[in-house]
CSV table of C-alpha atoms and ligand atoms in Angstrom, one decimal:
chain,number,residue,atom,x,y,z
A,1,MET,CA,30.3,2.2,-14.1
A,2,GLN,CA,31.0,5.5,-12.4
A,3,GLU,CA,31.6,5.0,-8.3
A,4,LEU,CA,29.0,6.5,-7.2
A,5,VAL,CA,29.6,9.2,-5.0
A,6,ARG,CA,28.3,9.5,-2.0
A,7,SER,CA,24.6,9.9,-1.2
A,8,HIS,CA,23.9,13.1,0.4
A,9,VAL,CA,20.7,11.3,1.8
A,10,LYS,CA,21.6,11.2,5.6
A,11,PRO,CA,21.6,7.9,6.7
A,12,GLU,CA,18.1,6.4,8.8
A,13,ILE,CA,19.9,5.8,12.4
A,14,GLN,CA,18.3,3.7,15.4
A,15,VAL,CA,19.0,3.8,18.6
A,16,PHE,CA,18.9,0.9,20.8
A,17,ALA,CA,19.1,1.1,24.9
A,18,ASN,CA,21.1,-2.2,24.9
A,19,PRO,CA,22.0,-5.9,22.0
A,20,GLU,CA,18.6,-7.3,23.2
A,21,ALA,CA,16.1,-4.2,23.0
A,22,LEU,CA,18.4,-4.0,19.4
A,23,THR,CA,17.5,-7.9,18.5
A,24,GLN,CA,14.3,-7.7,19.5
A,25,ALA,CA,13.1,-4.5,16.6
A,26,ALA,CA,15.3,-6.2,13.9
A,27,ALA,CA,13.4,-10.1,14.6
A,28,THR,CA,10.8,-7.9,13.9
A,29,LYS,CA,11.4,-5.8,11.1
A,30,PHE,CA,12.8,-8.6,9.0
A,31,VAL,CA,9.4,-10.4,9.6
A,32,ARG,CA,8.1,-7.6,8.2
A,33,GLN,CA,10.4,-6.7,5.2
A,34,ALA,CA,10.2,-11.2,4.8
A,35,ASN,CA,6.3,-10.5,4.3
A,36,GLN,CA,5.8,-8.1,2.1
A,37,ALA,CA,8.3,-9.1,0.2
A,38,ILE,CA,6.8,-12.1,-0.2
A,39,GLN,CA,3.5,-10.3,-0.6
A,40,ALA,CA,4.9,-8.3,-3.3
A,41,ARG,CA,7.0,-10.2,-4.8
A,42,GLY,CA,6.0,-14.0,-4.6
A,43,ARG,CA,10.1,-15.0,-2.2
A,44,PHE,CA,12.1,-12.9,0.6
A,45,THR,CA,15.3,-12.8,-0.7
A,46,ILE,CA,18.4,-12.1,1.4
A,47,ALA,CA,22.0,-11.5,2.3
A,48,LEU,CA,23.1,-12.6,5.0
A,49,SER,CA,25.5,-11.2,7.6
A,50,GLY,CA,28.1,-13.3,9.8
A,51,GLY,CA,30.2,-12.6,12.4
A,52,SER,CA,29.1,-12.6,15.8
A,53,THR,CA,26.7,-9.6,16.0
A,54,PRO,CA,24.0,-11.1,14.0
A,55,LYS,CA,24.1,-14.2,16.0
A,56,SER,CA,21.3,-13.5,18.4
A,57,LEU,CA,19.0,-12.3,16.0
A,58,TYR,CA,19.4,-15.7,13.5
A,59,ALA,CA,18.5,-17.8,17.0
A,60,LEU,CA,15.5,-15.1,18.6
A,61,LEU,CA,14.1,-15.6,14.3
A,62,ALA,CA,13.6,-18.8,15.0
A,63,THR,CA,11.4,-18.5,18.4
A,64,GLN,CA,7.8,-17.1,19.0
A,65,PRO,CA,6.3,-15.4,17.9
A,66,TRP,CA,8.4,-14.5,14.8
A,67,ARG,CA,9.2,-18.2,14.4
A,68,SER,CA,5.6,-18.8,13.2
A,69,GLN,CA,5.3,-15.0,11.3
A,70,ILE,CA,7.7,-15.9,8.4
A,71,PRO,CA,6.5,-17.4,5.8
A,72,TRP,CA,10.3,-19.8,6.1
A,73,LYS,CA,8.9,-21.8,2.2
A,74,GLN,CA,9.6,-18.7,0.4
A,75,VAL,CA,12.4,-17.6,2.1
A,76,TYR,CA,15.9,-18.0,0.2
A,77,PRO,CA,18.7,-16.8,1.9
A,78,PHE,CA,22.3,-15.8,0.9
A,79,TRP,CA,25.5,-15.0,2.2
A,80,GLY,CA,27.1,-12.0,1.8
A,81,ASP,CA,30.9,-12.7,2.4
A,82,GLU,CA,32.3,-16.4,3.6
A,83,ARG,CA,35.8,-16.9,5.4
A,84,HIS,CA,37.7,-19.1,3.1
A,85,VAL,CA,37.2,-22.0,5.3
A,86,LEU,CA,35.4,-25.5,5.2
A,87,PRO,CA,31.0,-24.9,6.0
A,88,SER,CA,32.1,-27.4,9.2
A,89,ASP,CA,35.1,-24.6,10.2
A,90,PRO,CA,33.4,-23.1,13.5
A,91,LYS,CA,35.3,-19.9,11.9
A,92,SER,CA,32.0,-20.2,8.5
A,93,ASN,CA,29.6,-17.5,8.9
A,94,PHE,CA,27.2,-20.6,6.8
A,95,ARG,CA,28.2,-22.7,9.6
A,96,MET,CA,27.3,-20.0,12.4
A,97,THR,CA,24.3,-19.4,11.1
A,98,GLN,CA,23.2,-22.9,9.8
A,99,GLU,CA,23.7,-23.9,13.9
A,100,ARG,CA,21.3,-21.0,15.5
A,101,LEU,CA,18.8,-20.7,11.8
A,102,LEU,CA,18.7,-23.1,9.1
A,103,PHE,CA,18.4,-26.3,11.5
A,104,GLN,CA,15.8,-24.4,13.7
A,105,VAL,CA,13.8,-23.1,11.1
A,106,PRO,CA,11.7,-25.3,7.9
A,107,ILE,CA,13.9,-23.6,4.6
A,108,PRO,CA,14.0,-25.7,2.1
A,109,HIS,CA,17.0,-27.0,1.5
A,110,GLU,CA,16.8,-26.2,-2.2
A,111,ASN,CA,16.1,-22.1,-0.8
A,112,VAL,CA,19.6,-22.2,0.6
A,113,HIS,CA,22.7,-20.5,-1.3
A,114,ARG,CA,26.0,-21.1,1.0
A,115,ILE,CA,29.0,-19.9,-0.6
A,116,LYS,CA,31.1,-23.4,-1.4
A,117,ALA,CA,34.1,-21.8,0.0
A,118,GLU,CA,35.8,-25.7,1.1
A,119,ASN,CA,37.2,-24.8,-3.2
A,120,PRO,CA,41.2,-24.2,-2.0
A,121,ASP,CA,40.7,-22.1,-5.1
A,122,ALA,CA,39.0,-19.0,-3.8
A,123,GLN,CA,39.2,-17.1,-7.0
A,124,ALA,CA,36.6,-20.6,-8.4
A,125,VAL,CA,35.1,-20.4,-5.3
A,126,ALA,CA,34.4,-16.2,-6.4
A,127,VAL,CA,33.5,-17.3,-10.1
A,128,LYS,CA,30.7,-20.5,-8.6
A,129,TYR,CA,28.8,-17.8,-6.5
A,130,GLU,CA,28.4,-14.8,-8.6
A,131,GLN,CA,27.5,-17.7,-11.6
A,132,GLU,CA,24.9,-18.9,-9.0
A,133,LEU,CA,23.7,-14.9,-8.3
A,134,LYS,CA,23.3,-14.5,-12.4
A,135,GLN,CA,21.0,-17.9,-12.2
A,136,PHE,CA,18.9,-16.8,-9.7
A,137,PHE,CA,18.6,-13.7,-10.3
A,138,GLN,CA,18.3,-13.9,-13.9
A,139,LEU,CA,21.2,-11.0,-14.6
A,140,GLY,CA,22.4,-9.5,-18.0
A,141,ALA,CA,25.2,-8.1,-18.4
A,142,HIS,CA,26.0,-5.3,-16.2
A,143,GLN,CA,23.3,-6.7,-13.9
A,144,PHE,CA,23.0,-6.5,-10.1
A,145,SER,CA,21.5,-8.7,-7.8
A,146,GLN,CA,18.4,-7.3,-6.2
A,147,PHE,CA,19.0,-8.8,-3.0
A,148,ASP,CA,15.0,-7.6,-0.7
A,149,LEU,CA,17.2,-7.6,2.3
A,150,VAL,CA,20.4,-7.2,3.5
A,151,LEU,CA,22.3,-7.6,6.5
A,152,LEU,CA,25.5,-6.3,7.6
A,153,GLY,CA,27.8,-5.1,10.1
A,154,MET,CA,30.7,-3.0,10.3
A,155,GLY,CA,34.3,-4.4,12.2
A,156,ALA,CA,36.2,-1.7,14.1
A,157,ASN,CA,38.3,-0.9,12.1
A,158,GLY,CA,35.5,0.0,9.4
A,159,HIS,CA,35.4,-3.2,6.7
A,160,THR,CA,32.1,-4.6,5.8
A,161,ALA,CA,30.8,-7.7,4.1
A,162,SER,CA,34.0,-8.8,3.5
A,163,LEU,CA,35.2,-5.6,1.7
A,164,PHE,CA,38.8,-4.6,3.9
A,165,PRO,CA,40.1,-1.0,3.7
A,166,ASN,CA,42.4,-0.4,0.9
A,167,THR,CA,42.1,-3.7,-0.9
A,168,ASP,CA,40.7,-3.5,-4.8
A,169,ALA,CA,37.3,-5.4,-3.6
A,170,VAL,CA,36.3,-2.0,-2.3
A,171,HIS,CA,36.1,-0.1,-4.8
A,172,GLU,CA,34.9,-3.3,-7.4
A,173,GLN,CA,32.5,-2.1,-9.7
A,174,SER,CA,31.0,-5.0,-12.4
A,175,ARG,CA,31.7,-8.4,-10.7
A,176,LEU,CA,29.2,-9.4,-8.0
A,177,VAL,CA,31.0,-11.5,-5.8
A,178,VAL,CA,35.8,-11.2,-5.5
A,179,ALA,CA,37.5,-13.6,-3.7
A,180,SER,CA,39.7,-10.9,-1.6
A,181,TRP,CA,43.3,-11.2,-0.3
A,182,VAL,CA,43.0,-9.6,3.4
A,183,GLU,CA,46.6,-9.1,4.6
A,184,GLU,CA,45.6,-8.5,7.9
A,185,LEU,CA,43.8,-11.9,8.3
A,186,ASN,CA,46.4,-13.3,5.8
A,187,THR,CA,43.7,-15.3,4.5
A,188,HIS,CA,41.1,-15.2,1.1
A,189,ARG,CA,37.8,-13.7,1.8
A,190,ILE,CA,34.6,-13.7,-0.5
A,191,THR,CA,32.7,-11.2,-0.7
A,192,LEU,CA,29.4,-9.3,-2.6
A,193,THR,CA,30.6,-6.4,-4.0
A,194,PRO,CA,30.2,-2.6,-3.3
A,195,PRO,CA,27.5,-2.9,-6.6
A,196,ALA,CA,25.6,-6.5,-5.7
A,197,ILE,CA,25.1,-4.8,-2.1
A,198,ASN,CA,24.2,-1.5,-3.1
A,199,ASN,CA,21.2,-2.6,-5.6
A,200,ALA,CA,19.4,-4.2,-2.8
A,201,HIS,CA,16.0,-3.0,-1.3
A,202,GLU,CA,17.0,-2.7,2.0
A,203,ILE,CA,20.6,-2.8,3.3
A,204,ILE,CA,20.7,-2.7,7.2
A,205,PHE,CA,24.0,-2.3,9.6
A,206,PHE,CA,23.6,-3.9,12.3
A,207,VAL,CA,27.0,-2.6,15.3
A,208,THR,CA,26.8,-3.2,19.1
A,209,GLY,CA,29.0,-2.6,21.6
A,210,GLU,CA,31.7,0.8,23.3
A,211,GLU,CA,34.3,-0.9,20.8
A,212,LYS,CA,32.5,0.2,17.7
A,213,ALA,CA,32.1,3.8,18.7
A,214,ALA,CA,34.9,5.5,17.4
A,215,MET,CA,34.8,4.3,14.2
A,216,LEU,CA,30.6,4.3,13.6
A,217,LYS,CA,31.5,7.7,13.9
A,218,ALA,CA,34.3,8.1,11.3
A,219,VAL,CA,32.1,6.1,8.7
A,220,LEU,CA,28.9,8.6,9.0
A,221,GLU,CA,29.8,11.9,10.5
A,222,GLY,CA,34.0,11.7,8.9
A,223,GLN,CA,35.0,12.6,5.5
A,224,TYR,CA,34.4,10.5,2.9
A,225,GLN,CA,37.4,7.9,2.4
A,226,PRO,CA,36.1,4.8,1.9
A,227,ASP,CA,39.6,2.3,1.6
A,228,ARG,CA,40.0,3.4,4.9
A,229,LEU,CA,36.7,3.2,5.7
A,230,PRO,CA,34.7,0.9,3.3
A,231,ALA,CA,31.0,0.5,5.7
A,232,GLN,CA,31.0,3.9,3.8
A,233,ILE,CA,31.0,2.7,0.5
A,234,ILE,CA,27.7,1.1,0.9
A,235,ARG,CA,24.9,3.4,-0.8
A,236,PRO,CA,22.1,2.0,-1.9
A,237,THR,CA,21.5,3.1,-5.7
A,238,GLN,CA,17.9,3.0,-5.1
A,239,GLY,CA,16.8,1.0,-2.1
A,240,LYS,CA,17.8,2.7,1.7
A,241,VAL,CA,20.1,1.8,4.5
A,242,ILE,CA,19.6,1.9,8.4
A,243,TRP,CA,21.9,1.7,11.0
A,244,MET,CA,20.6,-0.3,13.8
A,245,VAL,CA,22.4,0.5,16.2
A,246,ASP,CA,22.8,-0.1,20.7
A,247,GLN,CA,23.8,3.4,22.0
A,248,ALA,CA,27.3,2.6,23.5
A,249,ALA,CA,28.2,2.2,19.3
A,250,ALA,CA,26.2,5.5,19.3
A,251,SER,CA,27.7,6.7,22.2
A,252,SER,CA,30.2,9.1,19.9
A,253,LEU,CA,28.4,10.7,17.2
A,254,SER,CA,27.3,13.9,17.8
A,255,THR,CA,23.0,14.7,18.3
A,256,ALA,CA,23.0,16.3,14.6
A,257,VAL,CA,22.9,12.4,12.5
A,258,LEU,CA,20.6,11.2,15.2
B,1,LIG,C1,32.6,-11.4,8.9
B,1,LIG,C2,31.3,-10.5,8.8
B,1,LIG,C3,32.0,-8.9,8.9
B,1,LIG,C4,31.3,-9.2,10.2
B,1,LIG,C5,32.5,-7.4,10.6
B,1,LIG,C6,31.9,-7.3,12.6
B,1,LIG,O1,31.8,-12.7,8.0
B,1,LIG,O2,32.9,-11.2,10.4
B,1,LIG,O3,31.1,-10.5,7.5
B,1,LIG,O4,31.5,-7.7,8.0
B,1,LIG,O5,30.1,-8.1,10.0
B,1,LIG,O6,33.6,-8.3,10.9
B,1,LIG,O7,31.4,-8.4,13.0
B,1,LIG,P1,31.0,-8.8,14.6
B,1,LIG,O8,29.0,-8.5,14.5
B,1,LIG,O9,32.0,-9.9,14.7
B,1,LIG,O10,31.9,-7.8,15.2
């Protein structure tokens, strides 16, 4: 399958005064996306991001008025990536989401599709999660998960999910999930692959903070070089991608992009 050449569709960039304003807007969008998906398809499938940026969003969704506006029983949470740790580990993306959201809202246990990263064999973790995706989305050969929404962050080194610079995962075009050895972290990470993400109806990046400004400019305005800037590999095949950023992260962007 040919790797998608850089899309010439300008990504939608929404700039907010501060992280609080961004989080409120993101929570409102989450509610809208969830209700639209449930109305259209009877369920809302979402791949959640890890890291610290989405923590405030997950916590806000568990509070009113957002909490009561989401039909939680039709929400099916997955994760875009996971660290190779126990679910009880402080580094676990699942644990972070559980504490801020899953423990607070009535999502049925059977709806939750955790990446079971406690298995010491990282490749086996990836295979199992991929099988779970194929079964849930009833995928045939060469078909990819089609999430209603994928939430992503971006690291200061340009990674997203666990697609890190100069790793094979960035160019994976047939698997849905891989276990990627990340030299700079000296660990495996389990991650959705670009096609498993790019087939989504909608992809939202959350990026805040001055420390991301240079990288955000490189990703959005620089040359297409996904090996160095993996976030650039995220180009939805048919859906849309929205960058929800705060002014600090957007401070280096040229007005032409905004
Ligand atoms: C993870 C995330 C990762 C994260 C970025 C940004 O497992 O850490 O999936 O891709 O989104 O590293 O992290 P921050 O939001 O903490 O800056």
